[in-house]
Coordinates of C-alpha atoms in Angstrom, one line a residue:
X1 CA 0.0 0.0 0.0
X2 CA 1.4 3.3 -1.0
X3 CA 0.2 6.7 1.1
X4 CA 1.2 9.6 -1.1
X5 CA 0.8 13.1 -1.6
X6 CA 1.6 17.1 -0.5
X7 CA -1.5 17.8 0.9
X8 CA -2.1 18.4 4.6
X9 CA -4.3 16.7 7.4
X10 CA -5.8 18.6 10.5
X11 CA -6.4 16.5 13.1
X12 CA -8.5 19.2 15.0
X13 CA -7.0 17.3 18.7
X14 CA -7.3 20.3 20.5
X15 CA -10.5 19.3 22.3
X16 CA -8.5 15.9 23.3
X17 CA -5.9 17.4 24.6
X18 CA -7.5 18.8 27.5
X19 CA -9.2 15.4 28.7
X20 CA -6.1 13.7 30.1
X21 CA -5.6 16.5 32.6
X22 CA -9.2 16.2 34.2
X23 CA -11.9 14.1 35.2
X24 CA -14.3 13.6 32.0
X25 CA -17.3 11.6 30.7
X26 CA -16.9 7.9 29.9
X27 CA -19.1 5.4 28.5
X28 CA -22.4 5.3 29.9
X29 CA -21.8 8.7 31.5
X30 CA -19.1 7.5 34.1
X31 CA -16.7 10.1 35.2
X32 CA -12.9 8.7 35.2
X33 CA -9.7 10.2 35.9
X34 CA -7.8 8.1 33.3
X35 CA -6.3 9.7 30.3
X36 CA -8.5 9.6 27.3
X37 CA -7.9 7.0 24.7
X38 CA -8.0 9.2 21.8
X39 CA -7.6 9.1 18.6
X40 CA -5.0 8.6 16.3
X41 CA -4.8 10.5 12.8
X42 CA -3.7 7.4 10.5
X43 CA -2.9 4.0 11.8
X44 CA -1.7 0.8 9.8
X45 CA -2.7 -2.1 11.2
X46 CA -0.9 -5.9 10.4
X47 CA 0.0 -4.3 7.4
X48 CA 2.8 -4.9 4.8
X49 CA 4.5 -2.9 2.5
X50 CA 3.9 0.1 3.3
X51 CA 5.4 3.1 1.7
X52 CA 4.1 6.8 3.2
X53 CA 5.4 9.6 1.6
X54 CA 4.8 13.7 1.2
X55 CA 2.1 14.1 3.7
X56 CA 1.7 17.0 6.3
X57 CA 0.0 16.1 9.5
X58 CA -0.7 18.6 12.3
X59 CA -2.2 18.4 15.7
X60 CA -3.5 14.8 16.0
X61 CA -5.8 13.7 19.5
X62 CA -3.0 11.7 20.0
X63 CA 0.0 9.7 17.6
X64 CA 0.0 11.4 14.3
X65 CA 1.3 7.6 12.7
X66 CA 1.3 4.4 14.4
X67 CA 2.5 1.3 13.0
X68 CA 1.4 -2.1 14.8
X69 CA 2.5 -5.4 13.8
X70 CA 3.5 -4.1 10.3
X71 CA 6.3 -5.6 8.1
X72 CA 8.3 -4.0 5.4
X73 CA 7.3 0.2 6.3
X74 CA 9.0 3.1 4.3
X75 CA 8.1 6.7 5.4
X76 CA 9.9 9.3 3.8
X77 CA 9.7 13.5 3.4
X78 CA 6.7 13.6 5.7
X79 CA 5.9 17.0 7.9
X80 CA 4.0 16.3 11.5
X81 CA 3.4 19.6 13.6
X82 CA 1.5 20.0 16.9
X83 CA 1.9 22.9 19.2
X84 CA 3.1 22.7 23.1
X85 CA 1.3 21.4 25.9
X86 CA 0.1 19.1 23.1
X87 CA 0.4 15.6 24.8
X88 CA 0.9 12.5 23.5
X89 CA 0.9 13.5 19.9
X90 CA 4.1 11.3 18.9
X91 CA 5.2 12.0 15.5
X92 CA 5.9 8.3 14.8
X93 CA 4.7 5.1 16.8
X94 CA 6.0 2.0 15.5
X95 CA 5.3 -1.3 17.6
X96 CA 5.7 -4.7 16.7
X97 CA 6.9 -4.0 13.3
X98 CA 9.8 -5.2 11.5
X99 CA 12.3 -3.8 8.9
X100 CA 11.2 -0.2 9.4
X101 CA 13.1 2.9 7.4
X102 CA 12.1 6.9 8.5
X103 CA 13.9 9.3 6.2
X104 CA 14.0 13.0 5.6
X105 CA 11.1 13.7 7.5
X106 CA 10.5 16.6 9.9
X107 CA 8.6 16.5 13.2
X108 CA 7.6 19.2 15.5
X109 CA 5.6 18.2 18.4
X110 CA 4.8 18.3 22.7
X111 CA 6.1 14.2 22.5
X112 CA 8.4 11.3 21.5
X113 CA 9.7 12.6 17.2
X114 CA 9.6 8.7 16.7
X115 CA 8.7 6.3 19.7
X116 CA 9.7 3.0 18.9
X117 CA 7.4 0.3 21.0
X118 CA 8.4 -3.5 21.4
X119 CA 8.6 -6.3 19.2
X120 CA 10.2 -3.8 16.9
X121 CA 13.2 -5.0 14.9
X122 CA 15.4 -3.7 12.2
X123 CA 14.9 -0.1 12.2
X124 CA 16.6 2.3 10.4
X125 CA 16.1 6.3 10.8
X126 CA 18.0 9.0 8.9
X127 CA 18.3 13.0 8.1
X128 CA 15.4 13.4 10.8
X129 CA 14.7 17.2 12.2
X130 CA 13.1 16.9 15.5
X131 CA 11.9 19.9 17.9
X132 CA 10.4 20.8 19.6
X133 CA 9.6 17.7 20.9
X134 CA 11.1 14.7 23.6
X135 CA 13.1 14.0 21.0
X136 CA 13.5 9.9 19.4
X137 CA 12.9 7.1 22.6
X138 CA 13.1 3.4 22.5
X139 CA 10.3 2.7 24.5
X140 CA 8.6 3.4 27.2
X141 CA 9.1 -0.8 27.7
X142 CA 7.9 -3.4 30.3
X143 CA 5.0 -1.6 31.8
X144 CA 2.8 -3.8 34.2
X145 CA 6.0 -6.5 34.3
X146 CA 5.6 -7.7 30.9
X147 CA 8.5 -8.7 28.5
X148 CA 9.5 -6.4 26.1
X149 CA 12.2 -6.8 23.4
X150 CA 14.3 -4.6 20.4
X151 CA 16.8 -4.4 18.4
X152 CA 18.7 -3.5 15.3
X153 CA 17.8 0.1 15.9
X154 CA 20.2 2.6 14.3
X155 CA 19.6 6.6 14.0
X156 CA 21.8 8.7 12.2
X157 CA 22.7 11.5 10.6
X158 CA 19.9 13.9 12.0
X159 CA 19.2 17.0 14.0
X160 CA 17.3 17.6 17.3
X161 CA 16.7 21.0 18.5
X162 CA 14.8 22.5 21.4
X163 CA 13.8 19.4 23.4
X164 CA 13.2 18.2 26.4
X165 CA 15.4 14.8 25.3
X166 CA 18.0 13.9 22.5
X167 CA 18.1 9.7 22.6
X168 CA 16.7 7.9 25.1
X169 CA 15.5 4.4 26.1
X170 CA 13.3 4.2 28.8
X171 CA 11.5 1.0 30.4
X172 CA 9.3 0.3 33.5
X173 CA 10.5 -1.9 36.4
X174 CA 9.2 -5.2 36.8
X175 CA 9.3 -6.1 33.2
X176 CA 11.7 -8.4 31.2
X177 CA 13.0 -8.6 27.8
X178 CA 16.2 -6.7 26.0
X179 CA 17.4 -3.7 24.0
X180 CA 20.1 -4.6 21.8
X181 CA 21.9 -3.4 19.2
X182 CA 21.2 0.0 18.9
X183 CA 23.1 3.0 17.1
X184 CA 23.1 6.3 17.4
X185 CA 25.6 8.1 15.4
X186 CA 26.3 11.5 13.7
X187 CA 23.4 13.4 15.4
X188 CA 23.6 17.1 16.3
X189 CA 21.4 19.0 19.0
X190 CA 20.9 22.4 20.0
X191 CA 19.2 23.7 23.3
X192 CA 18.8 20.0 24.2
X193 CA 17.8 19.8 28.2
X194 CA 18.6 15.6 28.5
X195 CA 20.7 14.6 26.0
X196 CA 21.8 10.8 26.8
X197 CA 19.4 8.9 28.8
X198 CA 19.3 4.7 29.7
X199 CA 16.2 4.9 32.2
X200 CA 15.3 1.6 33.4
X201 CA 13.6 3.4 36.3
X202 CA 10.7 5.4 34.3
X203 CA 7.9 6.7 35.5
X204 CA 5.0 9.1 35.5
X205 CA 4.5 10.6 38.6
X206 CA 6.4 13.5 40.1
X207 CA 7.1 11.3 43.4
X208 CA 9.6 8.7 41.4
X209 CA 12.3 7.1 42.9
X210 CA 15.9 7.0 41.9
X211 CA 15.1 10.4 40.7
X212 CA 18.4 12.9 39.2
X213 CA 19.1 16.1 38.2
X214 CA 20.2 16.9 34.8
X215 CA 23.4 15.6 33.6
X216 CA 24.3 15.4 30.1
X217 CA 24.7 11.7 29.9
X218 CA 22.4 9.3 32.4
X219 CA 22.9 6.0 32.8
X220 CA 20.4 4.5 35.1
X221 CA 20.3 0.5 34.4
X222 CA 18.5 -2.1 36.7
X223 CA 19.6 -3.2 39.9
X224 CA 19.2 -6.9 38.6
X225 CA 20.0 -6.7 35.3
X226 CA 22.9 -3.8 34.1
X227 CA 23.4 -2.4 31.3
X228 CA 26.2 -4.1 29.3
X229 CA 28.2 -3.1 26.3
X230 CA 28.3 0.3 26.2
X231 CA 30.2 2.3 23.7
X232 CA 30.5 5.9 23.7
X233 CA 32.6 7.5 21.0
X234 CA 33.0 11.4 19.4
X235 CA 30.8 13.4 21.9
X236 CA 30.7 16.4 22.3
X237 CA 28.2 17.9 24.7
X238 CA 28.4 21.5 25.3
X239 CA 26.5 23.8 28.0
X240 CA 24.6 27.0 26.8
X241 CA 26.1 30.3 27.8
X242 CA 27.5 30.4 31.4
X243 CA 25.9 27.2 32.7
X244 CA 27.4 24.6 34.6
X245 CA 28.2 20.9 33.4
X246 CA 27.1 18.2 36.1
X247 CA 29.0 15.5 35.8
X248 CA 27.8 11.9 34.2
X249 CA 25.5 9.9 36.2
X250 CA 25.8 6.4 35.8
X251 CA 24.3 2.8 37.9
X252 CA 25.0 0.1 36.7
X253 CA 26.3 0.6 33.7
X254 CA 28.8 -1.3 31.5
X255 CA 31.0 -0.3 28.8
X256 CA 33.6 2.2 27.9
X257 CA 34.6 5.3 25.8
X258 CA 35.8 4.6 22.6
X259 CA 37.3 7.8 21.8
X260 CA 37.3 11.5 22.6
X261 CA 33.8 12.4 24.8
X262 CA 32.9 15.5 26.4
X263 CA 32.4 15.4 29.5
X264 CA 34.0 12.4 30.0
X265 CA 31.8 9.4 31.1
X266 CA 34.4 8.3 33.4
X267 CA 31.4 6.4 35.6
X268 CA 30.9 3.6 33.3
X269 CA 31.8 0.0 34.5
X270 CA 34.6 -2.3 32.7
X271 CA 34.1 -5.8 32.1
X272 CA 30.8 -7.9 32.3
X273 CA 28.7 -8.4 35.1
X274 CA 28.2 -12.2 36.3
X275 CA 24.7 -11.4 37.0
X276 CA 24.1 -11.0 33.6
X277 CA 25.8 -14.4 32.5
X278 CA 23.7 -16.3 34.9
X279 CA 20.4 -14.5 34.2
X280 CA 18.0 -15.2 31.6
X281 CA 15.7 -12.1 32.4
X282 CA 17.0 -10.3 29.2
X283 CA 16.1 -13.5 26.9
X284 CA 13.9 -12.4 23.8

């Protein structure tokens, strides 16, 4: 199936926005404090080849695209646009779908640019422009212990700008699975507020534990399982005008700097942990 064109779709979300901040009407007139399940602008659905290309999307209830259990997905020179305070309106969901390429594609949102779910494999994202937005996130993973897995996930040669996040990968405690494989290489930011994050602690509230402050690079892998092969190359994170650099945070992580980083992640763990030899919690 082939989704073409240069014209533009208004999603109109505005109404749905509001809803997840409040007590609203339900089914049957029941009031709930829940977030809304709204609506998403375009979904594919156990679809295959799939090729999306030239079409502007602004302010979708809630994912402008989602992808689930889709094989063989192209999108290419697509425009997504949603204002702040905006949220859930991810540029890009893909879950469950396999041999996924993003290129040359813009996004400008109050969300993930490209969320990447599990059960997503082989994905390949390039020449991106993201921001504002939470910039590209593996996850969130794991939520209400369930296994979650990745991998072959590679990102390059794209530019995030005025974001909360850069690259992150965030899952929930209590679940199981692995992240492997994943590259991010040859990305520039500017006025980036979390650029590097592992965050195997996520949550929603504003009463988390394990909570930091804002270093450029955090690290925070489970107690149980680390983090392992780490590789951290050709950095270069800079602070705006007359701010301070906190150093890296790391726990639990494993790995090492390849070349020249600034900072330096000097926190990162050598070698492989036993626990992670004798486990099979990361099995997928």
């Amino acid at each position: 199936m082939a989704l073409r064109g240069h014209g533009l779709i208004d999603g109109r979300g505005q109404a749905w926005w509001d809803l997840p901040c409040k007590p609203h009407k339900a089914r049957y007139g029941r009031i709930v404090r829940e977030p809304c399940d709204s609506t998403v602008a375009i979904r594919f659905f156990m679809s295959n080849n799939i090729r999306v290309e030239g079409i502007r999307l602004k302010n979708s209830p809630q994912f402008h695209f989602r992808f689930d259990g889709c094989q063989n997905v192209h999108i290419q020179s697509i425009y997504i646009t949603a204002p702040p305070l905006s949220p859930n309106t991810d540029g890009i969901h893909i879950e469950n779908t396999i041999n996924v390429e993003i290129y040359n594609s813009v996004v400008s949102n109050s969300d993930d640019c490209v969320s990447i779910g599990s059960g997503c494999y082989d994905v390949d994202i390039r020449n991106m422009t993201c921001g504002p937005s939470h910039g590209i996130s593996i996850g969130s993973l794991g939520k209400h212990n369930s296994r979650a897995c990745a991998s072959n996930i590679t990102v390059c040669d794209s530019v995030i700008k005025n974001s909360d996040n850069w690259v992150r990968i965030k899952t929930w405690q209590g679940g199981s699975g692995a992240v492997s494989g994943v590259i991010f290489r040859k990305i520039h930011m500017e006025n980036v507020r979390n650029p590097i994050i592992i965050d195997q602690f996520y949550c929603l509230t504003k009463n988390c534990s394990n909570g930091t402050s804002a270093p450029p690079v955090r690290l925070k892998c489970s107690d149980a399982v680390p983090c392992t092969n780490i590789t951290i190359g050709d950095v270069e994170l800079l602070p705006s005008r007359g701010a301070l650099v906190l150093d890296p945070f790391c726990w639990n992580a494993y790995g090492e700097m390849h070349a020249l980083t600034i900072p330096p992640v000097a926190c990162l763990l050598q070698g492989f942990p036993r626990s992670v030899l004798e486990s099979d919690v990361g099995i997928c």
